[in-house]
mmCIF file of C-alpha atoms in Angstrom:
data_model
loop_
_atom_site.group_PDB
_atom_site.id
_atom_site.type_symbol
_atom_site.label_atom_id
_atom_site.label_comp_id
_atom_site.label_asym_id
_atom_site.label_seq_id
_atom_site.Cartn_x
_atom_site.Cartn_y
_atom_site.Cartn_z
ATOM 1 C CA MET A 15 -47.937 -47.117 72.293
ATOM 2 C CA ALA A 16 -44.945 -47.375 70.066
ATOM 3 C CA SER A 17 -41.580 -48.346 71.805
ATOM 4 C CA SER A 18 -39.188 -45.732 72.951
ATOM 5 C CA ALA A 19 -37.000 -44.258 70.907
ATOM 6 C CA ALA A 20 -33.227 -44.079 71.658
ATOM 7 C CA THR A 21 -31.754 -40.679 72.353
ATOM 8 C CA ALA A 22 -32.718 -37.001 71.589
ATOM 9 C CA ALA A 23 -31.685 -34.432 68.942
ATOM 10 C CA ALA A 24 -29.246 -31.582 69.071
ATOM 11 C CA GLN A 25 -29.522 -28.119 70.831
ATOM 12 C CA ALA A 26 -32.766 -26.204 70.619
ATOM 13 C CA PRO A 27 -33.010 -22.974 69.140
ATOM 14 C CA SER A 28 -34.238 -19.942 71.231
ATOM 15 C CA ALA A 29 -37.875 -19.924 71.945
ATOM 16 C CA GLY A 30 -38.523 -16.055 70.615
ATOM 17 C CA ASN A 31 -41.491 -14.285 72.369
ATOM 18 C CA LEU A 32 -43.576 -16.524 74.437
ATOM 19 C CA THR A 33 -47.215 -14.861 75.355
ATOM 20 C CA THR A 34 -49.823 -16.960 77.016
ATOM 21 C CA GLU A 35 -53.642 -16.099 77.116
ATOM 22 C CA ALA A 36 -56.880 -17.947 78.597
ATOM 23 C CA ALA A 37 -58.808 -20.214 76.571
ATOM 24 C CA ASP A 38 -61.113 -22.992 77.105
ATOM 25 C CA VAL A 39 -58.449 -25.472 76.994
ATOM 26 C CA GLY A 40 -56.095 -23.737 79.175
ATOM 27 C CA SER A 41 -53.297 -21.484 78.031
ATOM 28 C CA VAL A 42 -52.263 -20.601 74.430
ATOM 29 C CA ILE A 43 -48.957 -20.457 73.599
ATOM 30 C CA GLU A 44 -47.773 -18.162 70.526
ATOM 31 C CA ALA A 45 -44.821 -19.971 69.556
ATOM 32 C CA SER A 46 -42.107 -19.625 66.956
ATOM 33 C CA ASN A 47 -42.130 -22.312 64.578
ATOM 34 C CA GLY A 48 -38.489 -22.163 63.573
ATOM 35 C CA SER A 49 -39.145 -20.925 60.186
ATOM 36 C CA GLY A 50 -40.359 -17.208 60.436
ATOM 37 C CA GLY A 51 -43.662 -17.681 61.344
ATOM 38 C CA THR A 52 -45.700 -18.722 64.556
ATOM 39 C CA ASN A 53 -48.080 -21.421 65.708
ATOM 40 C CA ARG A 54 -50.389 -21.896 68.475
ATOM 41 C CA ILE A 55 -49.795 -24.554 71.199
ATOM 42 C CA TYR A 56 -52.563 -25.657 73.327
ATOM 43 C CA ILE A 57 -51.983 -26.721 76.871
ATOM 44 C CA GLN A 58 -54.395 -29.702 77.909
ATOM 45 C CA ASP A 59 -53.530 -30.834 80.911
ATOM 46 C CA ILE A 60 -50.834 -29.958 83.745
ATOM 47 C CA THR A 61 -49.794 -32.630 86.517
ATOM 48 C CA SER A 62 -48.118 -31.639 89.320
ATOM 49 C CA THR A 63 -47.066 -32.536 92.940
ATOM 50 C CA ALA A 64 -46.616 -31.263 96.296
ATOM 51 C CA ASN A 65 -45.786 -32.548 99.866
ATOM 52 C CA LEU A 66 -47.859 -31.329 102.837
ATOM 53 C CA GLY A 67 -45.071 -32.496 104.926
ATOM 54 C CA ILE A 68 -47.289 -34.441 107.547
ATOM 55 C CA PRO A 69 -48.653 -37.761 107.728
ATOM 56 C CA LEU A 70 -52.099 -38.132 106.754
ATOM 57 C CA ASP A 71 -54.741 -40.444 108.264
ATOM 58 C CA LEU A 72 -56.582 -41.638 105.019
ATOM 59 C CA LYS A 73 -59.790 -42.916 106.544
ATOM 60 C CA ARG A 74 -60.478 -39.693 108.711
ATOM 61 C CA ILE A 75 -59.754 -37.290 105.455
ATOM 62 C CA ALA A 76 -62.372 -39.675 103.470
ATOM 63 C CA PHE A 77 -65.070 -39.254 106.255
ATOM 64 C CA LYS A 78 -64.755 -35.678 107.039
ATOM 65 C CA CYS A 79 -64.359 -34.154 103.342
ATOM 66 C CA ARG A 80 -66.973 -34.127 100.555
ATOM 67 C CA ASN A 81 -66.590 -35.236 97.308
ATOM 68 C CA THR A 82 -63.924 -37.829 98.272
ATOM 69 C CA GLU A 83 -63.277 -41.648 97.172
ATOM 70 C CA PHE A 84 -61.163 -44.118 99.107
ATOM 71 C CA ASN A 85 -60.941 -47.411 98.614
ATOM 72 C CA PRO A 86 -57.829 -49.069 100.026
ATOM 73 C CA ARG A 87 -58.178 -52.481 98.187
ATOM 74 C CA ARG A 88 -57.641 -50.893 94.605
ATOM 75 C CA HIS A 89 -55.472 -47.771 95.638
ATOM 76 C CA GLY A 90 -53.521 -46.391 98.787
ATOM 77 C CA ALA A 91 -54.733 -42.803 97.933
ATOM 78 C CA ILE A 92 -57.667 -40.809 98.518
ATOM 79 C CA VAL A 93 -59.127 -39.432 95.472
ATOM 80 C CA MET A 94 -60.552 -35.840 96.080
ATOM 81 C CA LYS A 95 -62.021 -33.782 93.505
ATOM 82 C CA LEU A 96 -62.216 -29.799 94.377
ATOM 83 C CA ARG A 97 -64.825 -27.827 93.511
ATOM 84 C CA ASP A 98 -62.384 -24.665 93.048
ATOM 85 C CA PRO A 99 -60.669 -24.774 91.094
ATOM 86 C CA PRO A 100 -63.207 -26.921 89.339
ATOM 87 C CA GLY A 101 -62.020 -30.196 87.458
ATOM 88 C CA VAL A 102 -59.150 -30.687 89.540
ATOM 89 C CA THR A 103 -58.297 -34.087 91.163
ATOM 90 C CA CYS A 104 -56.070 -34.812 94.005
ATOM 91 C CA LEU A 105 -54.455 -38.030 94.798
ATOM 92 C CA LEU A 106 -53.685 -37.842 98.809
ATOM 93 C CA PHE A 107 -51.076 -40.359 100.038
ATOM 94 C CA ALA A 108 -50.738 -41.168 103.938
ATOM 95 C CA SER A 109 -47.191 -39.974 103.317
ATOM 96 C CA GLY A 110 -48.430 -36.468 102.726
ATOM 97 C CA LYS A 111 -47.381 -36.237 99.456
ATOM 98 C CA VAL A 112 -50.209 -35.382 96.782
ATOM 99 C CA CYS A 113 -50.588 -35.762 92.927
ATOM 100 C CA LEU A 114 -52.912 -32.991 90.937
ATOM 101 C CA LYS A 115 -54.252 -33.301 87.738
ATOM 102 C CA GLY A 116 -56.850 -31.369 85.399
ATOM 103 C CA CYS A 117 -55.352 -28.106 85.641
ATOM 104 C CA ASN A 118 -54.715 -26.506 82.380
ATOM 105 C CA THR A 119 -52.653 -23.279 83.706
ATOM 106 C CA ILE A 120 -49.730 -23.446 86.035
ATOM 107 C CA PRO A 121 -51.148 -20.865 88.198
ATOM 108 C CA GLN A 122 -54.311 -22.923 88.505
ATOM 109 C CA ALA A 123 -52.208 -25.939 89.539
ATOM 110 C CA SER A 124 -50.725 -24.137 92.174
ATOM 111 C CA MET A 125 -53.859 -22.537 93.265
ATOM 112 C CA ALA A 126 -55.368 -26.079 93.621
ATOM 113 C CA ALA A 127 -52.206 -27.237 95.957
ATOM 114 C CA GLN A 128 -52.721 -24.438 98.216
ATOM 115 C CA ARG A 129 -56.872 -25.076 98.163
ATOM 116 C CA LEU A 130 -55.988 -28.591 99.166
ATOM 117 C CA SER A 131 -53.847 -27.164 102.186
ATOM 118 C CA LYS A 132 -56.568 -25.131 103.494
ATOM 119 C CA ILE A 133 -59.049 -27.773 103.302
ATOM 120 C CA LEU A 134 -56.982 -29.911 105.211
ATOM 121 C CA GLN A 135 -56.597 -27.161 107.950
ATOM 122 C CA HIS A 136 -60.197 -27.312 108.476
ATOM 123 C CA ILE A 137 -60.423 -30.450 109.579
ATOM 124 C CA GLY A 138 -57.498 -30.430 112.114
ATOM 125 C CA TYR A 139 -54.276 -30.691 110.077
ATOM 126 C CA THR A 140 -51.279 -28.512 109.632
ATOM 127 C CA PRO A 141 -49.648 -28.873 106.287
ATOM 128 C CA LYS A 142 -46.324 -27.084 106.170
ATOM 129 C CA GLU A 143 -46.662 -23.338 104.488
ATOM 130 C CA TYR A 144 -44.143 -24.607 101.737
ATOM 131 C CA LEU A 145 -45.587 -27.114 99.543
ATOM 132 C CA ASP A 146 -42.950 -28.300 97.470
ATOM 133 C CA PHE A 147 -45.260 -27.707 94.430
ATOM 134 C CA LYS A 148 -43.839 -29.020 90.942
ATOM 135 C CA VAL A 149 -45.198 -29.330 87.733
ATOM 136 C CA ALA A 150 -44.387 -33.038 86.824
ATOM 137 C CA ASN A 151 -45.920 -33.099 83.102
ATOM 138 C CA ILE A 152 -47.560 -30.767 80.841
ATOM 139 C CA VAL A 153 -49.624 -32.187 77.743
ATOM 140 C CA ALA A 154 -50.300 -29.950 74.964
ATOM 141 C CA SER A 155 -51.625 -30.226 71.470
ATOM 142 C CA ALA A 156 -50.609 -28.387 67.944
ATOM 143 C CA ASP A 157 -51.125 -28.289 64.344
ATOM 144 C CA VAL A 158 -48.395 -27.711 61.974
ATOM 145 C CA GLY A 159 -50.864 -27.186 59.131
ATOM 146 C CA PHE A 160 -49.878 -29.887 56.335
ATOM 147 C CA PRO A 161 -50.096 -33.703 56.205
ATOM 148 C CA LEU A 162 -46.758 -35.408 56.926
ATOM 149 C CA ARG A 163 -45.050 -38.818 55.456
ATOM 150 C CA LEU A 164 -44.686 -40.806 58.587
ATOM 151 C CA GLU A 165 -42.651 -43.644 57.280
ATOM 152 C CA ALA A 166 -40.256 -41.481 56.032
ATOM 153 C CA LEU A 167 -39.973 -39.528 59.067
ATOM 154 C CA GLY A 168 -39.303 -42.734 61.398
ATOM 155 C CA TYR A 169 -36.812 -43.924 58.973
ATOM 156 C CA ALA A 170 -34.770 -40.685 58.582
ATOM 157 C CA HIS A 171 -34.679 -40.231 62.254
ATOM 158 C CA SER A 172 -34.633 -43.342 63.785
ATOM 159 C CA MET A 173 -32.095 -42.311 66.511
ATOM 160 C CA PHE A 174 -34.956 -39.884 67.914
ATOM 161 C CA ALA A 175 -38.589 -41.404 66.318
ATOM 162 C CA SER A 176 -40.138 -44.980 66.121
ATOM 163 C CA PHE A 177 -43.186 -45.648 64.306
ATOM 164 C CA GLU A 178 -45.188 -48.964 64.786
ATOM 165 C CA PRO A 179 -48.425 -48.391 63.006
ATOM 166 C CA GLU A 180 -49.431 -51.586 64.249
ATOM 167 C CA ILE A 181 -49.470 -50.597 67.570
ATOM 168 C CA PHE A 182 -49.994 -46.831 67.634
ATOM 169 C CA PRO A 183 -50.897 -44.643 64.547
ATOM 170 C CA GLY A 184 -48.299 -41.672 64.979
ATOM 171 C CA VAL A 185 -44.587 -41.422 65.185
ATOM 172 C CA VAL A 186 -43.207 -41.243 68.781
ATOM 173 C CA TYR A 187 -40.469 -38.855 68.703
ATOM 174 C CA ARG A 188 -38.171 -37.754 71.759
ATOM 175 C CA LEU A 189 -36.012 -34.812 72.189
ATOM 176 C CA VAL A 190 -33.515 -34.436 74.666
ATOM 177 C CA HIS A 191 -32.924 -30.417 75.029
ATOM 178 C CA PRO A 192 -35.888 -29.766 76.170
ATOM 179 C CA ARG A 193 -37.086 -33.164 77.352
ATOM 180 C CA VAL A 194 -40.468 -33.218 75.339
ATOM 181 C CA VAL A 195 -41.769 -36.174 73.627
ATOM 182 C CA PHE A 196 -44.210 -35.762 70.250
ATOM 183 C CA MET A 197 -46.939 -38.020 69.266
ATOM 184 C CA VAL A 198 -46.753 -36.936 65.530
ATOM 185 C CA PHE A 199 -49.785 -37.805 63.407
ATOM 186 C CA SER A 200 -50.068 -37.966 59.564
ATOM 187 C CA SER A 201 -52.986 -35.465 59.710
ATOM 188 C CA GLY A 202 -49.986 -32.907 60.892
ATOM 189 C CA LYS A 203 -51.829 -32.877 64.797
ATOM 190 C CA LEU A 204 -49.337 -33.042 67.501
ATOM 191 C CA VAL A 205 -49.393 -34.144 70.982
ATOM 192 C CA MET A 206 -46.797 -32.944 73.415
ATOM 193 C CA THR A 207 -45.953 -34.417 76.515
ATOM 194 C CA ALA A 208 -43.193 -34.735 79.382
ATOM 195 C CA ALA A 209 -42.494 -30.845 79.239
ATOM 196 C CA LYS A 210 -42.016 -28.984 82.584
ATOM 197 C CA THR A 211 -42.491 -25.486 81.444
ATOM 198 C CA GLU A 212 -44.344 -23.571 78.650
ATOM 199 C CA ALA A 213 -41.187 -22.389 77.555
ATOM 200 C CA ASP A 214 -39.932 -25.887 77.049
ATOM 201 C CA LEU A 215 -43.086 -26.284 74.829
ATOM 202 C CA SER A 216 -42.124 -23.209 72.755
ATOM 203 C CA VAL A 217 -38.589 -24.430 72.391
ATOM 204 C CA ALA A 218 -39.164 -27.859 71.309
ATOM 205 C CA PHE A 219 -41.965 -26.857 68.402
ATOM 206 C CA ALA A 220 -39.344 -24.256 67.519
ATOM 207 C CA LYS A 221 -37.046 -27.343 66.784
ATOM 208 C CA MET A 222 -39.392 -29.592 65.541
ATOM 209 C CA TYR A 223 -41.284 -27.724 63.072
ATOM 210 C CA PRO A 224 -38.275 -27.480 60.619
ATOM 211 C CA ILE A 225 -37.799 -31.084 60.665
ATOM 212 C CA LEU A 226 -41.741 -32.019 59.954
ATOM 213 C CA MET A 227 -41.263 -29.613 57.128
ATOM 214 C CA ASP A 228 -38.885 -31.721 55.434
ATOM 215 C CA PHE A 229 -41.620 -34.613 55.672
ATOM 216 C CA LYS A 230 -44.351 -32.662 54.521
ATOM 217 C CA LYS A 231 -46.590 -34.668 52.124
ATOM 218 C CA ASP A 232 -47.264 -33.546 48.647
ATOM 219 C CA SER A 233 -50.882 -33.171 47.278
ATOM 220 C CA VAL A 234 -51.453 -35.307 44.600
ATOM 221 C CA PRO A 235 -53.594 -33.559 42.022
ATOM 222 C CA MET A 236 -56.760 -35.178 40.731
ATOM 223 C CA MET A 237 -56.641 -36.667 37.308
ATOM 224 C CA PRO A 238 -59.907 -34.974 35.737
ATOM 225 C CA LYS A 239 -62.775 -37.253 34.455
ATOM 226 C CA ASN A 240 -63.458 -37.442 30.993
ATOM 227 C CA THR A 241 -66.979 -36.930 30.722
ATOM 228 C CA SER A 242 -67.214 -36.307 27.402
ATOM 229 C CA THR A 243 -69.229 -39.261 24.973
ATOM 230 C CA SER A 244 -69.688 -39.310 21.305
ATOM 231 C CA GLU A 245 -73.254 -39.484 20.238
ATOM 232 C CA GLU A 246 -72.734 -43.359 20.030
ATOM 233 C CA GLY A 247 -72.208 -43.358 23.570
ATOM 234 C CA THR A 248 -68.580 -44.136 23.403
ATOM 235 C CA ASP A 249 -66.012 -42.133 24.905
ATOM 236 C CA VAL A 250 -64.145 -39.564 22.614
ATOM 237 C CA PRO A 251 -60.655 -40.200 22.747
#
């Protein structure tokens, strides 16, 4: 991936109204684009953490629980796939700390942590009631709807952006307020990472969209082909 950009931009504008609805990819955020319109942001994946508050015997858990994988030579954690909610993968460490991936809404991630706690209760563990659940990273996607001049964007915003096309085909643009990282592609598609809340995504997008508008690629009209020919087969001037 491209090298890290230095620091971030100035203060973000307010997010405006934020609504979420269920979708195949997860939550859909109807976010202000900072120019009087709205765009949709699609949450793709949420990584979260929890702390069960008790030490875990990983070999015992791997023996007693289904859908688990434990290879201590490769990884010092158990990989457990949950049936409910489906598609969620948990990494369980001997310290009692847990990492959950594969969720696409924050309530689903919280429910997955509670579900994991109940599974461990069934095999004799007593996790603490408060699991210290935290969202570590939200990955989302969006589309501004127009092509972009990436070289110009990377040059004009070199303090915040980096563009190394031989390594990564997009501009990596880092904001500080909120701390959200954009991967910007020439097609106008965006990938957003490092957000902790849905509001962070909305505020960051409302700030980024007007910046990208300044680097909209103008469409070049196609020259009409001269198909007229003379009777002798030569082009008519």
